PDB file of C-alpha atoms in Angstrom:
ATOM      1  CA  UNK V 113    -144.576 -23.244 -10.558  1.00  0.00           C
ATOM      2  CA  UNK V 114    -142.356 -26.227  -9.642  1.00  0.00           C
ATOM      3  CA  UNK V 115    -139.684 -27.204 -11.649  1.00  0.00           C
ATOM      4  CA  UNK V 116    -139.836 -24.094 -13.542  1.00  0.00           C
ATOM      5  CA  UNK V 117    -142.821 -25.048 -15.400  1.00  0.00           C
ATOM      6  CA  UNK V 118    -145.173 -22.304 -16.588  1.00  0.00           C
ATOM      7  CA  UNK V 119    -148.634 -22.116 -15.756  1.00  0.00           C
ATOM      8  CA  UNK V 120    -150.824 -21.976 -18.414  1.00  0.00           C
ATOM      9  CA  UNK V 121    -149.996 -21.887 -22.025  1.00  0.00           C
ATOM     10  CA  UNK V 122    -149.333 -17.976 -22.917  1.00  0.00           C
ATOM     11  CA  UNK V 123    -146.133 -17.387 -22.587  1.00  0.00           C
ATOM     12  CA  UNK V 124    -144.905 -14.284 -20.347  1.00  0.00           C
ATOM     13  CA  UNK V 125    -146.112 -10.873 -20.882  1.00  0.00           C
ATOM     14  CA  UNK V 126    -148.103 -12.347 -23.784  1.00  0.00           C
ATOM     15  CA  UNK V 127    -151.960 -11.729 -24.189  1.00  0.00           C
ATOM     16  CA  UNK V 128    -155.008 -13.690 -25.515  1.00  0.00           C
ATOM     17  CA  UNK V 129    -156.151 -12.878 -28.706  1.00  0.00           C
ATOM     18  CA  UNK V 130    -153.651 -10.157 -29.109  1.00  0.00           C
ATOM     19  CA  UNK V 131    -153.239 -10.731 -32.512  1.00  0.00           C
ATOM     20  CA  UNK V 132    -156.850 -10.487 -33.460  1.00  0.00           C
ATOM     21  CA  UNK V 133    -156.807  -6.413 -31.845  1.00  0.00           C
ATOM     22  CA  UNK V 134    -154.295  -5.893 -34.595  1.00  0.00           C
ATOM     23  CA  UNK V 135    -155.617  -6.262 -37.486  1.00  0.00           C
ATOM     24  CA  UNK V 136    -154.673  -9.200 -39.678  1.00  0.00           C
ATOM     25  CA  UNK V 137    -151.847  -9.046 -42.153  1.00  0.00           C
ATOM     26  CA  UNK V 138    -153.162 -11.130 -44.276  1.00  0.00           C
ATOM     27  CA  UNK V 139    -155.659  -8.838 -45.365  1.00  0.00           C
ATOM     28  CA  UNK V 140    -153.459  -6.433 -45.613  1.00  0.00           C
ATOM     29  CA  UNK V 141    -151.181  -8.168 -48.178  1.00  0.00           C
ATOM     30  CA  UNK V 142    -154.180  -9.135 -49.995  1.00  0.00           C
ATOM     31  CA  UNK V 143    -155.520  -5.693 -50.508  1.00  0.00           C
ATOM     32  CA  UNK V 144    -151.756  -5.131 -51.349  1.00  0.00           C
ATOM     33  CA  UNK V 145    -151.593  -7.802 -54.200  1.00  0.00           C
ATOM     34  CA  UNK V 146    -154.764  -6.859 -55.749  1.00  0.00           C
ATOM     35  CA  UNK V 147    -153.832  -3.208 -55.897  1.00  0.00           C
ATOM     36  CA  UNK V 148    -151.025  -4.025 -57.743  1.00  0.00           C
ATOM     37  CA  UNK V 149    -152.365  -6.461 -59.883  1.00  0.00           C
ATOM     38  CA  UNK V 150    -155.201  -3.865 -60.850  1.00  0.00           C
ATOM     39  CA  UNK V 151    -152.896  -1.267 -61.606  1.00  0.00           C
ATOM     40  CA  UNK V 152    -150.668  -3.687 -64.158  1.00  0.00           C
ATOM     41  CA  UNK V 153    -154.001  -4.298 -66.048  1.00  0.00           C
ATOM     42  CA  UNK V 154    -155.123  -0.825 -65.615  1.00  0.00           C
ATOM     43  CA  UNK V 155    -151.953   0.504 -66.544  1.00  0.00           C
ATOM     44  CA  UNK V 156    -151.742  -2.039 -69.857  1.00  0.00           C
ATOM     45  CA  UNK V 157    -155.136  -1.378 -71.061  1.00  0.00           C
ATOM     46  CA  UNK V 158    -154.599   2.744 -70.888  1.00  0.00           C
ATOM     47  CA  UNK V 159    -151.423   1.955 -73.405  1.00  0.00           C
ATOM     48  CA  UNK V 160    -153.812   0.265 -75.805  1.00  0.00           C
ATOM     49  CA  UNK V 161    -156.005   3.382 -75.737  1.00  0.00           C
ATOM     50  CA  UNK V 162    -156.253   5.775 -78.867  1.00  0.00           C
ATOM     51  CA  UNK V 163    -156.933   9.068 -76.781  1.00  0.00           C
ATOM     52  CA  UNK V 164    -154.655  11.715 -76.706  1.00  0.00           C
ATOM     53  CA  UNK V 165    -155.808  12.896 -73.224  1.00  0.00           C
ATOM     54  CA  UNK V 166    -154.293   9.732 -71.746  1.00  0.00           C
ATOM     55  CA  UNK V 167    -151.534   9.291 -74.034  1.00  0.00           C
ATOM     56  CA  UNK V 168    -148.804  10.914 -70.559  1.00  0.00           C
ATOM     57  CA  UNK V 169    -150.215   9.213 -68.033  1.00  0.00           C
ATOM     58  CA  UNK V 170    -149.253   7.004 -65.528  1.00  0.00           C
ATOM     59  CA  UNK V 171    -151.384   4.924 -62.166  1.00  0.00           C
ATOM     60  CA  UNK V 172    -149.007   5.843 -59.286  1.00  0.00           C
ATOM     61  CA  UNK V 173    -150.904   3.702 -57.111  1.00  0.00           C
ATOM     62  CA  UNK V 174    -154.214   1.878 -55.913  1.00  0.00           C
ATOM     63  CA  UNK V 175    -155.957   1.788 -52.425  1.00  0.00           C
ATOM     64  CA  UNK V 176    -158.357  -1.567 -52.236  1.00  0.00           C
ATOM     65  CA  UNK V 177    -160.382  -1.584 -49.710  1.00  0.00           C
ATOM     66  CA  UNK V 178    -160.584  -4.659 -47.387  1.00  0.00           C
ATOM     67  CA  UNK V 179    -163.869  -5.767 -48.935  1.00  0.00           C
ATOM     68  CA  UNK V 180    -162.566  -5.497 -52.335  1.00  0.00           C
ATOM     69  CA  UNK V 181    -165.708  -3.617 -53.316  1.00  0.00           C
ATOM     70  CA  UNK V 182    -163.983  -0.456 -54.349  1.00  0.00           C
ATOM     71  CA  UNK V 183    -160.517   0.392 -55.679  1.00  0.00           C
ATOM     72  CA  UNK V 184    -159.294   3.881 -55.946  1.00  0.00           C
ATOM     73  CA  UNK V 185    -156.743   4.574 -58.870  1.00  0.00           C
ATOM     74  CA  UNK V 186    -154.081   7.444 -58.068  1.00  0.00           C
ATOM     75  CA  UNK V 187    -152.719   8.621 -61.521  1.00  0.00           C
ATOM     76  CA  UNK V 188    -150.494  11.547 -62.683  1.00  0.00           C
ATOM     77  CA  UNK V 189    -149.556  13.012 -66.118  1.00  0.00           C
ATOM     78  CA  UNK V 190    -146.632  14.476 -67.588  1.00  0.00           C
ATOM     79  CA  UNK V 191    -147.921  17.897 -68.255  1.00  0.00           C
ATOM     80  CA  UNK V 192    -150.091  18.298 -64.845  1.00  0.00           C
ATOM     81  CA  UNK V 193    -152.598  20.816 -66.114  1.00  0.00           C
ATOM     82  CA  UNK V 194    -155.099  18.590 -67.816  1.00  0.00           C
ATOM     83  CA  UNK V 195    -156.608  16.711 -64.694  1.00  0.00           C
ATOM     84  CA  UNK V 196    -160.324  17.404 -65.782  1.00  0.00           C
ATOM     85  CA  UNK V 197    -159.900  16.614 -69.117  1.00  0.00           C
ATOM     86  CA  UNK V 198    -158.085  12.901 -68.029  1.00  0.00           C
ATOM     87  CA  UNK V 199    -161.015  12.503 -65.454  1.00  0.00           C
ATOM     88  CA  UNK V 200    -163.550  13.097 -68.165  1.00  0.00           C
ATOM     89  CA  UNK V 201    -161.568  10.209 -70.057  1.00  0.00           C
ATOM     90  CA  UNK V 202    -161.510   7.925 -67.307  1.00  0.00           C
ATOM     91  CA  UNK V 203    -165.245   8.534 -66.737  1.00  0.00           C
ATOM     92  CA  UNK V 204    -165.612   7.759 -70.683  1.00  0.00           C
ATOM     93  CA  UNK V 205    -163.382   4.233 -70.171  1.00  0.00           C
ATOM     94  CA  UNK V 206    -164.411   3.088 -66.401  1.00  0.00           C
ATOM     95  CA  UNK V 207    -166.430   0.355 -67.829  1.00  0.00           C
ATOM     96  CA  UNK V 208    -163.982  -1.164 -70.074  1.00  0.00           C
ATOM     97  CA  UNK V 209    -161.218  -0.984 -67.269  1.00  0.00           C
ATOM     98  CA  UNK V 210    -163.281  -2.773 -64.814  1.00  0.00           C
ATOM     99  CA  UNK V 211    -164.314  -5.336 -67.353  1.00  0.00           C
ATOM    100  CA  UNK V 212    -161.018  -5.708 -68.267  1.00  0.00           C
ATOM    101  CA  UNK V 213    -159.868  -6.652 -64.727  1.00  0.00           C
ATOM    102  CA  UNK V 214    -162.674  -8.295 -64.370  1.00  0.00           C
ATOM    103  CA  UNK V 215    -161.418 -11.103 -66.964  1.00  0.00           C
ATOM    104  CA  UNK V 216    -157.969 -11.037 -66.593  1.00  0.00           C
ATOM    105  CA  UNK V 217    -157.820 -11.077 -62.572  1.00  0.00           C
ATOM    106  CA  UNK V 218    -160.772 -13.084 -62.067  1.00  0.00           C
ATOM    107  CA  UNK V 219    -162.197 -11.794 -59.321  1.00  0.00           C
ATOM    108  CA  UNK V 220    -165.867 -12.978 -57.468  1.00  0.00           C
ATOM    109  CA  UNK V 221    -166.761  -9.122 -57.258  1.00  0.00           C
ATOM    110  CA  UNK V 222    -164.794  -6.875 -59.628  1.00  0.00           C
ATOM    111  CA  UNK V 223    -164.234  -3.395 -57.587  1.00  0.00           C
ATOM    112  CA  UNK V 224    -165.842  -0.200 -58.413  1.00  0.00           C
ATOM    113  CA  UNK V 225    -162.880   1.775 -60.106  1.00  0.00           C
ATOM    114  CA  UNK V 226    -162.791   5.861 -59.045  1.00  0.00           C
ATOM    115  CA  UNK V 227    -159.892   7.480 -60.428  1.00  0.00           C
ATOM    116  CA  UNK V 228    -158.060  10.953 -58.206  1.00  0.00           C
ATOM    117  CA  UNK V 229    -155.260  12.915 -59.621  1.00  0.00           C
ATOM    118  CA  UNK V 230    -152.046  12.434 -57.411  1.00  0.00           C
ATOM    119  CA  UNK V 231    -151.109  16.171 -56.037  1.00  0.00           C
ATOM    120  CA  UNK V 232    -148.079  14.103 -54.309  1.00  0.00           C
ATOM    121  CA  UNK V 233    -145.492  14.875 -57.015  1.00  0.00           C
ATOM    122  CA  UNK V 234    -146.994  18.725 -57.383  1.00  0.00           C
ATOM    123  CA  UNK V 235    -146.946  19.431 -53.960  1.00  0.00           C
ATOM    124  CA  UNK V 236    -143.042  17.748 -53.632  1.00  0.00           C
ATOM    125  CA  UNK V 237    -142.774  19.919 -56.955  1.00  0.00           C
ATOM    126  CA  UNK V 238    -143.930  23.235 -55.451  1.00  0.00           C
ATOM    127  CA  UNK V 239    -142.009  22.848 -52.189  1.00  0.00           C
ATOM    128  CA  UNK V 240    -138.856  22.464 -54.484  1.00  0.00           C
ATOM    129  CA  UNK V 241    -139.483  25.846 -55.972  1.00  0.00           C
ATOM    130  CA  UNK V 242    -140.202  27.572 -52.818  1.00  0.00           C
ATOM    131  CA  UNK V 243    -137.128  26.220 -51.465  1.00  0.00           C
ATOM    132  CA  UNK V 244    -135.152  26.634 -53.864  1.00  0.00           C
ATOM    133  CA  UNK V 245    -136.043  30.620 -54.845  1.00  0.00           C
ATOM    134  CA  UNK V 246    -136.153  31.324 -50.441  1.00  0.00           C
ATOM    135  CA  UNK V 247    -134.626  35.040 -50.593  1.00  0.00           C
ATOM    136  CA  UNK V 248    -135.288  35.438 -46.603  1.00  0.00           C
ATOM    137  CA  UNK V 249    -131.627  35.695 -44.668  1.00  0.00           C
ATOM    138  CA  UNK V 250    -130.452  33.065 -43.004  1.00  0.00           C
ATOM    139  CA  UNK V 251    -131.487  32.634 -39.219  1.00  0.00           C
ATOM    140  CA  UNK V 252    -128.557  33.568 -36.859  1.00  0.00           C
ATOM    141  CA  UNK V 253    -127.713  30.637 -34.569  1.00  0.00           C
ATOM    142  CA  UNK V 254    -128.221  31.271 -30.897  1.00  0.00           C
ATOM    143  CA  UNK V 255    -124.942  31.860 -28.652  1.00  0.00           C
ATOM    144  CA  UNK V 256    -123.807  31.065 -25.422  1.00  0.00           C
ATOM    145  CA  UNK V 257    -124.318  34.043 -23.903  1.00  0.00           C
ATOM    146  CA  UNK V 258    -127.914  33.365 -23.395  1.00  0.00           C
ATOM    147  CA  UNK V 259    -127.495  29.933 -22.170  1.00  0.00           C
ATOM    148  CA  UNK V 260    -127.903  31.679 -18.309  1.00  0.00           C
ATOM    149  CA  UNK V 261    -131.216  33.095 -18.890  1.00  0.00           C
ATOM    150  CA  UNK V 262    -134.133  31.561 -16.672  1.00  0.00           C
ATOM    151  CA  UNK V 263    -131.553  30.049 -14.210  1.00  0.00           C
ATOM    152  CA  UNK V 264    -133.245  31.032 -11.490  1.00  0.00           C
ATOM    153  CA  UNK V 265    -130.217  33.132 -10.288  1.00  0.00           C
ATOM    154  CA  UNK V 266    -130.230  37.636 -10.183  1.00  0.00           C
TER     155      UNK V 266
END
C-alpha cells in the first residue's frame, strides 16, 4: 500500500455483501406503507358501516407480511368485552374490506385480511390497577452494614 492507497475497493473493516445479511429496508418500509395505507381504508370503510357491534372501534395497527399476501388487522373497542361479537362482524364484512382495498390501493394481489383483538391496551390497563391498588409494604432498602459480607475476611 504505497502512497497510502487502499487495496481493493471495501473500505476498512467493511464486508462484502453485508448489507444483503441484513435484511433490506426497503421492504421493510414497504410493508410499512401498505400497512398504513390498509388501515386508512379499513378504518374509513368501518365508519360507513351500519352495525352497532363496530360502531367503538378502532384498527390500532396492521402487520403485512413481506409478500403482501396476508395482512393482519389489530383493532380495539371502547367497551373491551365484546371481542367475539366484533370478530363475528369482521368475519360478516372481510370481503367487502378487502375489495375495498383492493380498488382504492390498487394492489397486483390484494392481502388476505385476519382481524385479532389488541390485549395491548388491557394488559397496560390491568397492570395500572394492580399497581395502583399494591397493599404489600414497601421493601426496606439494604444498609451498609452488610456491605462486608462475603469479603473473604473472619
Amino acid at each position: 500500500m504505497a502512497g497510502g492507497r487502499r487495496s481493493g475497493r471495501y473500505r476498512s473493516g467493511e464486508k462484502r455483501g453485508g448489507s444483503r445479511r441484513r435484511g433490506n429496508p426497503a421492504a421493510a418500509n414497504r410493508t410499512a406503507r401498505v400497512g398504513e395505507l390498509i388501515k386508512r381504508i379499513v378504518a374509513e370503510e368501518i365508519e360507513s358501516f351500519d352495525d352497532d357491534r363496530l360502531a367503538m372501534v378502532s384498527i390500532t395497527g396492521v402487520d403485512v407480511d413481506r409478500e403482501l399476501h396476508r395482512a393482519v388487522l389489530w383493532f380495539t373497542a371502547l367497551d373491551g368485552d365484546d371481542d367475539p361479537a366484533i370478530e363475528e362482524a369482521f368475519a360478516e364484512y372481510r370481503g367487502r374490506l378487502r375489495r375495498a382495498v383492493g380498488n382504492q390501493a390498487r394492489f397486483r394481489h390484494t392481502p388476505e385480511l385476519e382481524f385479532r383483538a389488541d390485549e395491548t391496551l388491557r394488559s397496560a390497563e390491568r397492570i395500572e390497577t394492580l399497581l395502583a391498588n399494591d397493599d404489600r409494604p414497601p421493601v426496606p432498602e439494604l444498609s451498609d452494614e452488610g456491605a462486608d459480607i462475603g469479603d473473604g475476611e473472619e
